[in-house]
PDB file of C-alpha atoms in Angstrom:
ATOM      1  CA  MET A 152      97.422  94.262 140.752  1.00  0.00           C
ATOM      2  CA  ILE A 153      96.000  97.754 140.135  1.00  0.00           C
ATOM      3  CA  PHE A 154      94.420  96.478 136.891  1.00  0.00           C
ATOM      4  CA  PHE A 155      92.597  93.641 138.666  1.00  0.00           C
ATOM      5  CA  VAL A 156      91.379  95.954 141.441  1.00  0.00           C
ATOM      6  CA  ALA A 157      90.081  98.404 138.838  1.00  0.00           C
ATOM      7  CA  LEU A 158      88.390  95.562 136.979  1.00  0.00           C
ATOM      8  CA  LEU A 159      86.790  94.335 140.203  1.00  0.00           C
ATOM      9  CA  LEU A 160      85.520  97.817 141.053  1.00  0.00           C
ATOM     10  CA  LEU A 161      84.126  98.245 137.548  1.00  0.00           C
ATOM     11  CA  GLY A 162      82.332  94.914 137.810  1.00  0.00           C
ATOM     12  CA  LEU A 163      80.894  95.895 141.190  1.00  0.00           C
ATOM     13  CA  PHE A 164      79.720  99.235 139.812  1.00  0.00           C
ATOM     14  CA  LEU A 165      78.001  97.574 136.840  1.00  0.00           C
ATOM     15  CA  PHE A 166      76.373  94.986 139.106  1.00  0.00           C
ATOM     16  CA  ILE A 167      74.971  97.648 141.440  1.00  0.00           C
ATOM     17  CA  LYS A 168      73.891  99.820 138.505  1.00  0.00           C
ATOM     18  CA  HIS A 169      72.003  96.918 136.921  1.00  0.00           C
ATOM     19  CA  PHE A 170      69.866  96.388 140.026  1.00  0.00           C
ATOM     20  CA  THR A 171      69.334 100.028 141.013  1.00  0.00           C
ATOM     21  CA  TRP A 172      68.877 102.041 137.804  1.00  0.00           C
ATOM     22  CA  LYS A 173      65.753 104.154 137.322  1.00  0.00           C
ATOM     23  CA  ALA A 174      63.999 105.236 134.161  1.00  0.00           C
ATOM     24  CA  LEU A 175      64.232 108.815 132.949  1.00  0.00           C
ATOM     25  CA  PRO A 176      61.387 111.111 134.046  1.00  0.00           C
ATOM     26  CA  TRP A 177      58.519 111.085 131.575  1.00  0.00           C
ATOM     27  CA  PRO A 178      58.933 114.002 129.117  1.00  0.00           C
ATOM     28  CA  GLU A 179      56.717 116.971 129.909  1.00  0.00           C
ATOM     29  CA  GLY A 180      53.730 117.185 127.574  1.00  0.00           C
ATOM     30  CA  ALA A 181      54.408 113.788 125.992  1.00  0.00           C
ATOM     31  CA  VAL A 182      51.716 111.190 125.406  1.00  0.00           C
ATOM     32  CA  LYS A 183      50.813 109.040 128.415  1.00  0.00           C
ATOM     33  CA  PRO A 184      49.801 105.546 127.253  1.00  0.00           C
ATOM     34  CA  PRO A 185      46.170 104.625 127.935  1.00  0.00           C
ATOM     35  CA  PRO A 186      45.369 101.394 129.813  1.00  0.00           C
ATOM     36  CA  TYR A 187      45.032  99.461 126.541  1.00  0.00           C
ATOM     37  CA  GLN A 188      46.816  99.646 123.185  1.00  0.00           C
ATOM     38  CA  GLY A 189      45.761  97.807 120.039  1.00  0.00           C
ATOM     39  CA  HIS A 190      48.572  95.418 119.089  1.00  0.00           C
ATOM     40  CA  ARG A 191      49.191  96.000 115.359  1.00  0.00           C
ATOM     41  CA  GLY A 192      45.816  97.725 115.331  1.00  0.00           C
ATOM     42  CA  TYR A 193      42.723  95.567 115.672  1.00  0.00           C
ATOM     43  CA  TRP A 194      42.904  92.660 113.244  1.00  0.00           C
ATOM     44  CA  LYS A 195      40.843  90.008 115.048  1.00  0.00           C
ATOM     45  CA  GLY A 196      37.776  91.299 113.218  1.00  0.00           C
ATOM     46  CA  GLY A 197      39.207  90.290 109.857  1.00  0.00           C
ATOM     47  CA  ALA A 198      41.519  93.130 108.827  1.00  0.00           C
ATOM     48  CA  GLN A 199      45.163  92.329 108.190  1.00  0.00           C
ATOM     49  CA  GLU A 200      47.506  93.329 111.005  1.00  0.00           C
ATOM     50  CA  ASN A 201      49.531  96.522 110.631  1.00  0.00           C
ATOM     51  CA  THR A 202      47.315  98.006 107.925  1.00  0.00           C
ATOM     52  CA  LEU A 203      45.215 101.131 107.723  1.00  0.00           C
ATOM     53  CA  ALA A 204      42.155  98.868 107.913  1.00  0.00           C
ATOM     54  CA  SER A 205      43.305  97.390 111.231  1.00  0.00           C
ATOM     55  CA  PHE A 206      44.112 100.844 112.608  1.00  0.00           C
ATOM     56  CA  GLU A 207      40.709 102.183 111.574  1.00  0.00           C
ATOM     57  CA  ALA A 208      39.069  99.129 113.182  1.00  0.00           C
ATOM     58  CA  ALA A 209      40.947  99.928 116.409  1.00  0.00           C
ATOM     59  CA  LYS A 210      39.552 103.450 116.390  1.00  0.00           C
ATOM     60  CA  ARG A 211      36.017 102.149 115.851  1.00  0.00           C
ATOM     61  CA  ARG A 212      36.486  99.971 118.920  1.00  0.00           C
ATOM     62  CA  GLY A 213      37.255 103.113 120.889  1.00  0.00           C
ATOM     63  CA  LEU A 214      40.991 102.471 121.363  1.00  0.00           C
ATOM     64  CA  MET A 215      43.038 105.632 121.823  1.00  0.00           C
ATOM     65  CA  MET A 216      46.428 104.102 120.968  1.00  0.00           C
ATOM     66  CA  ILE A 217      47.748 101.525 118.540  1.00  0.00           C
ATOM     67  CA  GLU A 218      51.088  99.737 118.402  1.00  0.00           C
ATOM     68  CA  LEU A 219      52.636  99.250 114.976  1.00  0.00           C
ATOM     69  CA  ASP A 220      55.908  97.976 113.517  1.00  0.00           C
ATOM     70  CA  ILE A 221      58.207 100.018 111.288  1.00  0.00           C
ATOM     71  CA  ARG A 222      61.069  98.858 109.109  1.00  0.00           C
ATOM     72  CA  LEU A 223      62.765 100.205 105.989  1.00  0.00           C
ATOM     73  CA  SER A 224      61.766  99.153 102.484  1.00  0.00           C
ATOM     74  CA  GLY A 225      64.418  98.536  99.847  1.00  0.00           C
ATOM     75  CA  ASP A 226      64.130 102.138  98.675  1.00  0.00           C
ATOM     76  CA  GLY A 227      64.577 103.541 102.168  1.00  0.00           C
ATOM     77  CA  VAL A 228      60.958 104.294 103.088  1.00  0.00           C
ATOM     78  CA  PRO A 229      59.673 103.566 106.618  1.00  0.00           C
ATOM     79  CA  VAL A 230      56.885 101.015 106.054  1.00  0.00           C
ATOM     80  CA  VAL A 231      54.475  99.353 108.470  1.00  0.00           C
ATOM     81  CA  PHE A 232      55.352  95.658 108.484  1.00  0.00           C
ATOM     82  CA  HIS A 233      56.358  93.267 111.239  1.00  0.00           C
ATOM     83  CA  ASP A 234      58.286  90.460 109.541  1.00  0.00           C
ATOM     84  CA  THR A 235      61.461  90.544 107.478  1.00  0.00           C
ATOM     85  CA  ASP A 236      59.658  88.727 104.638  1.00  0.00           C
ATOM     86  CA  LEU A 237      56.174  88.059 103.240  1.00  0.00           C
ATOM     87  CA  LYS A 238      56.021  84.305 103.978  1.00  0.00           C
ATOM     88  CA  ARG A 239      53.767  84.335 107.040  1.00  0.00           C
ATOM     89  CA  LEU A 240      51.206  86.866 105.891  1.00  0.00           C
ATOM     90  CA  LYS A 241      51.146  86.368 102.129  1.00  0.00           C
ATOM     91  CA  GLU A 242      52.974  83.066 101.499  1.00  0.00           C
ATOM     92  CA  ILE A 243      55.260  84.933  99.131  1.00  0.00           C
ATOM     93  CA  GLU A 244      59.014  84.244  99.020  1.00  0.00           C
ATOM     94  CA  LYS A 245      60.063  87.880  99.069  1.00  0.00           C
ATOM     95  CA  ILE A 246      62.140  89.902 101.518  1.00  0.00           C
ATOM     96  CA  VAL A 247      61.012  93.362 102.631  1.00  0.00           C
ATOM     97  CA  LEU A 248      64.448  94.905 102.089  1.00  0.00           C
ATOM     98  CA  HIS A 249      64.387  93.705  98.481  1.00  0.00           C
ATOM     99  CA  MET A 250      61.092  95.453  97.731  1.00  0.00           C
ATOM    100  CA  THR A 251      60.137  99.078  97.218  1.00  0.00           C
ATOM    101  CA  ALA A 252      57.493 100.740  99.359  1.00  0.00           C
ATOM    102  CA  THR A 253      55.157 100.766  96.353  1.00  0.00           C
ATOM    103  CA  GLU A 254      55.622  97.021  95.838  1.00  0.00           C
ATOM    104  CA  LEU A 255      54.992  96.327  99.517  1.00  0.00           C
ATOM    105  CA  ARG A 256      51.792  98.378  99.396  1.00  0.00           C
ATOM    106  CA  ALA A 257      50.574  96.486  96.327  1.00  0.00           C
ATOM    107  CA  GLU A 258      51.612  92.943  97.305  1.00  0.00           C
ATOM    108  CA  ALA A 259      51.327  92.993 101.096  1.00  0.00           C
ATOM    109  CA  GLY A 260      48.977  95.867 101.879  1.00  0.00           C
ATOM    110  CA  ALA A 261      51.718  97.537 103.914  1.00  0.00           C
ATOM    111  CA  PRO A 262      51.218 101.296 104.253  1.00  0.00           C
ATOM    112  CA  SER A 263      54.073 103.704 104.687  1.00  0.00           C
ATOM    113  CA  LEU A 264      54.438 105.475 108.015  1.00  0.00           C
ATOM    114  CA  GLU A 265      53.680 108.703 106.180  1.00  0.00           C
ATOM    115  CA  GLU A 266      50.304 107.311 105.056  1.00  0.00           C
ATOM    116  CA  VAL A 267      49.516 106.480 108.664  1.00  0.00           C
ATOM    117  CA  PHE A 268      50.376 109.997 109.798  1.00  0.00           C
ATOM    118  CA  GLN A 269      48.193 111.440 107.042  1.00  0.00           C
ATOM    119  CA  SER A 270      45.120 109.407 108.028  1.00  0.00           C
ATOM    120  CA  GLU A 271      42.380 111.012 110.138  1.00  0.00           C
ATOM    121  CA  LEU A 272      40.618 107.654 110.613  1.00  0.00           C
ATOM    122  CA  ILE A 273      43.044 106.068 113.070  1.00  0.00           C
ATOM    123  CA  PRO A 274      43.493 106.442 116.858  1.00  0.00           C
ATOM    124  CA  SER A 275      45.089 109.618 118.132  1.00  0.00           C
ATOM    125  CA  PHE A 276      48.220 108.034 119.617  1.00  0.00           C
ATOM    126  CA  ILE A 277      50.791 105.599 118.243  1.00  0.00           C
ATOM    127  CA  ASN A 278      53.380 103.298 119.802  1.00  0.00           C
ATOM    128  CA  ILE A 279      56.006 103.026 117.063  1.00  0.00           C
ATOM    129  CA  GLU A 280      58.105  99.882 117.332  1.00  0.00           C
ATOM    130  CA  LEU A 281      61.282 100.166 115.294  1.00  0.00           C
ATOM    131  CA  LYS A 282      62.309  96.845 113.761  1.00  0.00           C
ATOM    132  CA  THR A 283      66.049  97.111 113.331  1.00  0.00           C
ATOM    133  CA  SER A 284      69.092  95.178 114.481  1.00  0.00           C
ATOM    134  CA  ALA A 285      71.571  97.785 113.229  1.00  0.00           C
ATOM    135  CA  MET A 286      74.314  98.695 115.669  1.00  0.00           C
ATOM    136  CA  TRP A 287      75.672 101.804 113.982  1.00  0.00           C
ATOM    137  CA  ASP A 288      73.367 102.595 111.042  1.00  0.00           C
ATOM    138  CA  GLY A 289      70.727 105.139 112.073  1.00  0.00           C
ATOM    139  CA  THR A 290      68.974 105.425 108.706  1.00  0.00           C
ATOM    140  CA  LEU A 291      65.640 104.120 110.004  1.00  0.00           C
ATOM    141  CA  GLU A 292      65.652 106.336 113.084  1.00  0.00           C
ATOM    142  CA  ARG A 293      66.474 109.451 111.048  1.00  0.00           C
ATOM    143  CA  ALA A 294      63.739 108.718 108.511  1.00  0.00           C
ATOM    144  CA  VAL A 295      61.140 108.157 111.237  1.00  0.00           C
ATOM    145  CA  ALA A 296      62.213 111.272 113.139  1.00  0.00           C
ATOM    146  CA  ASP A 297      61.962 113.376 109.971  1.00  0.00           C
ATOM    147  CA  LEU A 298      58.371 112.241 109.407  1.00  0.00           C
ATOM    148  CA  ILE A 299      57.426 112.921 113.011  1.00  0.00           C
ATOM    149  CA  LYS A 300      58.767 116.447 112.732  1.00  0.00           C
ATOM    150  CA  LYS A 301      57.101 116.973 109.340  1.00  0.00           C
ATOM    151  CA  TYR A 302      53.661 116.023 110.664  1.00  0.00           C
ATOM    152  CA  LYS A 303      54.205 117.493 114.152  1.00  0.00           C
ATOM    153  CA  MET A 304      53.550 114.138 115.832  1.00  0.00           C
ATOM    154  CA  GLU A 305      55.952 114.627 118.754  1.00  0.00           C
ATOM    155  CA  LYS A 306      53.155 114.617 121.361  1.00  0.00           C
ATOM    156  CA  ARG A 307      51.213 111.791 119.762  1.00  0.00           C
ATOM    157  CA  VAL A 308      53.828 109.033 119.587  1.00  0.00           C
ATOM    158  CA  LEU A 309      56.172 106.987 121.719  1.00  0.00           C
ATOM    159  CA  PHE A 310      58.984 104.700 120.613  1.00  0.00           C
ATOM    160  CA  SER A 311      59.718 101.084 121.459  1.00  0.00           C
ATOM    161  CA  SER A 312      62.370  98.680 120.215  1.00  0.00           C
ATOM    162  CA  PHE A 313      64.251  95.504 121.081  1.00  0.00           C
ATOM    163  CA  ASN A 314      67.389  97.314 119.935  1.00  0.00           C
ATOM    164  CA  PRO A 315      68.848  99.424 122.784  1.00  0.00           C
ATOM    165  CA  LEU A 316      71.066 101.355 120.376  1.00  0.00           C
ATOM    166  CA  SER A 317      68.080 102.332 118.259  1.00  0.00           C
ATOM    167  CA  LEU A 318      66.498 103.921 121.317  1.00  0.00           C
ATOM    168  CA  TRP A 319      69.745 105.667 122.195  1.00  0.00           C
ATOM    169  CA  ARG A 320      69.858 107.160 118.682  1.00  0.00           C
ATOM    170  CA  LEU A 321      66.256 108.322 119.027  1.00  0.00           C
ATOM    171  CA  SER A 322      67.113 109.987 122.349  1.00  0.00           C
ATOM    172  CA  ARG A 323      69.410 112.277 120.414  1.00  0.00           C
ATOM    173  CA  LEU A 324      67.034 112.890 117.501  1.00  0.00           C
ATOM    174  CA  LEU A 325      63.804 113.427 119.452  1.00  0.00           C
ATOM    175  CA  PRO A 326      64.599 113.607 123.181  1.00  0.00           C
ATOM    176  CA  GLN A 327      61.072 114.794 124.040  1.00  0.00           C
ATOM    177  CA  VAL A 328      59.428 111.596 122.725  1.00  0.00           C
ATOM    178  CA  PRO A 329      59.148 108.738 125.283  1.00  0.00           C
ATOM    179  CA  ARG A 330      61.226 105.616 124.632  1.00  0.00           C
ATOM    180  CA  ALA A 331      60.641 102.059 125.882  1.00  0.00           C
ATOM    181  CA  LEU A 332      62.955  99.073 125.700  1.00  0.00           C
ATOM    182  CA  LEU A 333      61.249  95.848 124.606  1.00  0.00           C
ATOM    183  CA  ALA A 334      62.409  92.579 126.160  1.00  0.00           C
ATOM    184  CA  THR A 335      61.488  88.912 126.423  1.00  0.00           C
ATOM    185  CA  GLN A 336      63.083  85.830 127.935  1.00  0.00           C
ATOM    186  CA  GLU A 337      62.133  83.783 124.887  1.00  0.00           C
ATOM    187  CA  GLU A 338      64.827  81.463 123.544  1.00  0.00           C
ATOM    188  CA  GLU A 339      65.702  82.747 120.083  1.00  0.00           C
ATOM    189  CA  PRO A 340      69.089  83.021 118.312  1.00  0.00           C
ATOM    190  CA  GLU A 341      68.734  86.800 117.963  1.00  0.00           C
ATOM    191  CA  ASN A 342      67.667  87.265 121.583  1.00  0.00           C
ATOM    192  CA  LYS A 343      71.152  87.634 123.025  1.00  0.00           C
ATOM    193  CA  ILE A 344      71.805  87.314 126.734  1.00  0.00           C
ATOM    194  CA  TYR A 345      72.410  91.046 127.137  1.00  0.00           C
ATOM    195  CA  LEU A 346      68.958  91.697 125.616  1.00  0.00           C
ATOM    196  CA  LYS A 347      67.215  89.119 127.821  1.00  0.00           C
ATOM    197  CA  HIS A 348      68.702  90.533 131.005  1.00  0.00           C
ATOM    198  CA  LEU A 349      68.443  94.226 130.084  1.00  0.00           C
ATOM    199  CA  TRP A 350      72.149  94.807 130.590  1.00  0.00           C
ATOM    200  CA  LEU A 351      72.135  97.944 128.439  1.00  0.00           C
ATOM    201  CA  ALA A 352      68.930  99.412 129.882  1.00  0.00           C
ATOM    202  CA  PRO A 353      70.686 101.742 132.376  1.00  0.00           C
ATOM    203  CA  TYR A 354      72.743 103.378 129.627  1.00  0.00           C
ATOM    204  CA  VAL A 355      70.437 104.031 126.649  1.00  0.00           C
ATOM    205  CA  ARG A 356      68.173 106.771 128.053  1.00  0.00           C
ATOM    206  CA  ILE A 357      64.782 105.080 128.285  1.00  0.00           C
ATOM    207  CA  HIS A 358      61.562 106.069 130.048  1.00  0.00           C
ATOM    208  CA  ALA A 359      59.939 102.637 130.353  1.00  0.00           C
ATOM    209  CA  LEU A 360      60.137  98.917 129.695  1.00  0.00           C
ATOM    210  CA  HIS A 361      57.754  96.968 127.463  1.00  0.00           C
ATOM    211  CA  LEU A 362      57.998  93.359 128.626  1.00  0.00           C
ATOM    212  CA  ASP A 363      56.643  90.027 127.401  1.00  0.00           C
ATOM    213  CA  TYR A 364      53.999  89.238 130.025  1.00  0.00           C
ATOM    214  CA  HIS A 365      54.785  85.503 129.965  1.00  0.00           C
ATOM    215  CA  TYR A 366      57.885  86.231 132.036  1.00  0.00           C
ATOM    216  CA  VAL A 367      56.499  88.916 134.363  1.00  0.00           C
ATOM    217  CA  SER A 368      54.506  88.234 137.510  1.00  0.00           C
ATOM    218  CA  VAL A 369      52.435  90.769 139.425  1.00  0.00           C
ATOM    219  CA  GLU A 370      55.170  90.742 142.093  1.00  0.00           C
ATOM    220  CA  ASP A 371      57.817  91.465 139.444  1.00  0.00           C
ATOM    221  CA  LEU A 372      55.720  94.389 138.292  1.00  0.00           C
ATOM    222  CA  LYS A 373      55.503  95.771 141.815  1.00  0.00           C
ATOM    223  CA  ARG A 374      59.293  95.528 142.148  1.00  0.00           C
ATOM    224  CA  TRP A 375      59.788  97.504 138.947  1.00  0.00           C
ATOM    225  CA  GLN A 376      57.333 100.072 140.263  1.00  0.00           C
ATOM    226  CA  LYS A 377      59.379 100.475 143.445  1.00  0.00           C
ATOM    227  CA  ARG A 378      62.422 101.013 141.227  1.00  0.00           C
ATOM    228  CA  LYS A 379      60.507 103.819 139.446  1.00  0.00           C
ATOM    229  CA  VAL A 380      60.599 102.004 136.123  1.00  0.00           C
ATOM    230  CA  PRO A 381      57.229 102.108 134.320  1.00  0.00           C
ATOM    231  CA  VAL A 382      56.363  98.768 132.675  1.00  0.00           C
ATOM    232  CA  ALA A 383      53.893  97.971 129.901  1.00  0.00           C
ATOM    233  CA  LEU A 384      53.059  94.337 129.124  1.00  0.00           C
ATOM    234  CA  TRP A 385      52.627  92.591 125.768  1.00  0.00           C
ATOM    235  CA  THR A 386      50.710  90.737 124.381  1.00  0.00           C
ATOM    236  CA  VAL A 387      48.043  90.211 127.066  1.00  0.00           C
ATOM    237  CA  ASN A 388      44.732  88.855 125.726  1.00  0.00           C
ATOM    238  CA  ASP A 389      43.281  87.538 128.994  1.00  0.00           C
ATOM    239  CA  LYS A 390      41.044  90.139 130.656  1.00  0.00           C
ATOM    240  CA  GLU A 391      41.610  88.899 134.198  1.00  0.00           C
ATOM    241  CA  LYS A 392      45.398  88.956 133.839  1.00  0.00           C
ATOM    242  CA  ALA A 393      45.335  92.358 132.185  1.00  0.00           C
ATOM    243  CA  GLU A 394      43.254  93.856 134.990  1.00  0.00           C
ATOM    244  CA  ALA A 395      45.554  92.313 137.607  1.00  0.00           C
ATOM    245  CA  TYR A 396      48.582  93.903 135.937  1.00  0.00           C
ATOM    246  CA  LEU A 397      46.871  97.280 135.688  1.00  0.00           C
ATOM    247  CA  LYS A 398      45.846  97.090 139.335  1.00  0.00           C
ATOM    248  CA  ALA A 399      49.464  96.334 140.243  1.00  0.00           C
ATOM    249  CA  GLY A 400      50.579  99.490 138.455  1.00  0.00           C
ATOM    250  CA  ALA A 401      51.283  98.484 134.846  1.00  0.00           C
ATOM    251  CA  LEU A 402      51.814 101.469 132.579  1.00  0.00           C
ATOM    252  CA  SER A 403      49.705  99.957 129.790  1.00  0.00           C
ATOM    253  CA  ILE A 404      48.543  96.667 128.273  1.00  0.00           C
ATOM    254  CA  ILE A 405      49.297  95.926 124.619  1.00  0.00           C
ATOM    255  CA  SER A 406      46.658  93.492 123.402  1.00  0.00           C
ATOM    256  CA  ASP A 407      45.181  91.853 120.302  1.00  0.00           C
ATOM    257  CA  THR A 408      41.688  91.662 121.761  1.00  0.00           C
ATOM    258  CA  LEU A 409      41.240  93.788 124.873  1.00  0.00           C
ATOM    259  CA  GLY A 410      40.329  97.424 125.259  1.00  0.00           C
ATOM    260  CA  GLU A 411      37.167  99.256 124.346  1.00  0.00           C
ATOM    261  CA  LYS A 412      34.326  97.210 122.929  1.00  0.00           C
ATOM    262  CA  PRO A 413      33.480  97.267 119.222  1.00  0.00           C
ATOM    263  CA  SER A 414      30.671  99.374 117.901  1.00  0.00           C
ATOM    264  CA  ALA A 415      27.646  97.719 116.355  1.00  0.00           C
ATOM    265  CA  ASN A 416      28.909  98.169 112.803  1.00  0.00           C
ATOM    266  CA  LEU A 417      32.418  96.684 113.358  1.00  0.00           C
TER     267      LEU A 417
END
């Protein structure tokens, strides 16, 4: 009987926690996202997504922040690449984890995160999305944190990930860097129910949510705001919708096309 009462109380606690949790206070001195971020840089003008060319194009448009995707190469280097393989972008039957960083640079145009940090031609601020499904292996997080410390990027970056445990690991490595949990309601095998419904969000030390705008209304956004949970929306390419979200209190809009206008030579 005591066991069942304890179980009931635990369930009640978790239920209440799920609907009442608040984000951590934004770290003092950390980057505050601008209204618009360039999703994988700016590649609509012809540059390949997630490349130095797309990041430079974003800066020429006047964007202050870009979003990019980081995963590990086969030789353990954090590289800028979204997919697990080269099929979509290059029509090559190769897997990122089976290639070295040098091979990925040559065959897919994928720069290393270190190259990005070394560039003076890209926007000042970076939303680093960590592409990892690892539960216990923190190799990617440690490698990224080491580079951030090496180049003193702590006040120029924020983290985002679909993996709650990745963000929890980063909270221990670089607690002063903001962290946002990515989520979507999209039906995919890897999008488990606990990811869709943010069940781990109260426990992994995050400062914001980055949500798929297809599943978020303006009223939803206002409710999150009342809960003191900042929300950025991705990937919003409709100007009217983006402005409505910003007016309702969205933290930022991650977009392929919106933001500052291109210069004459773009």
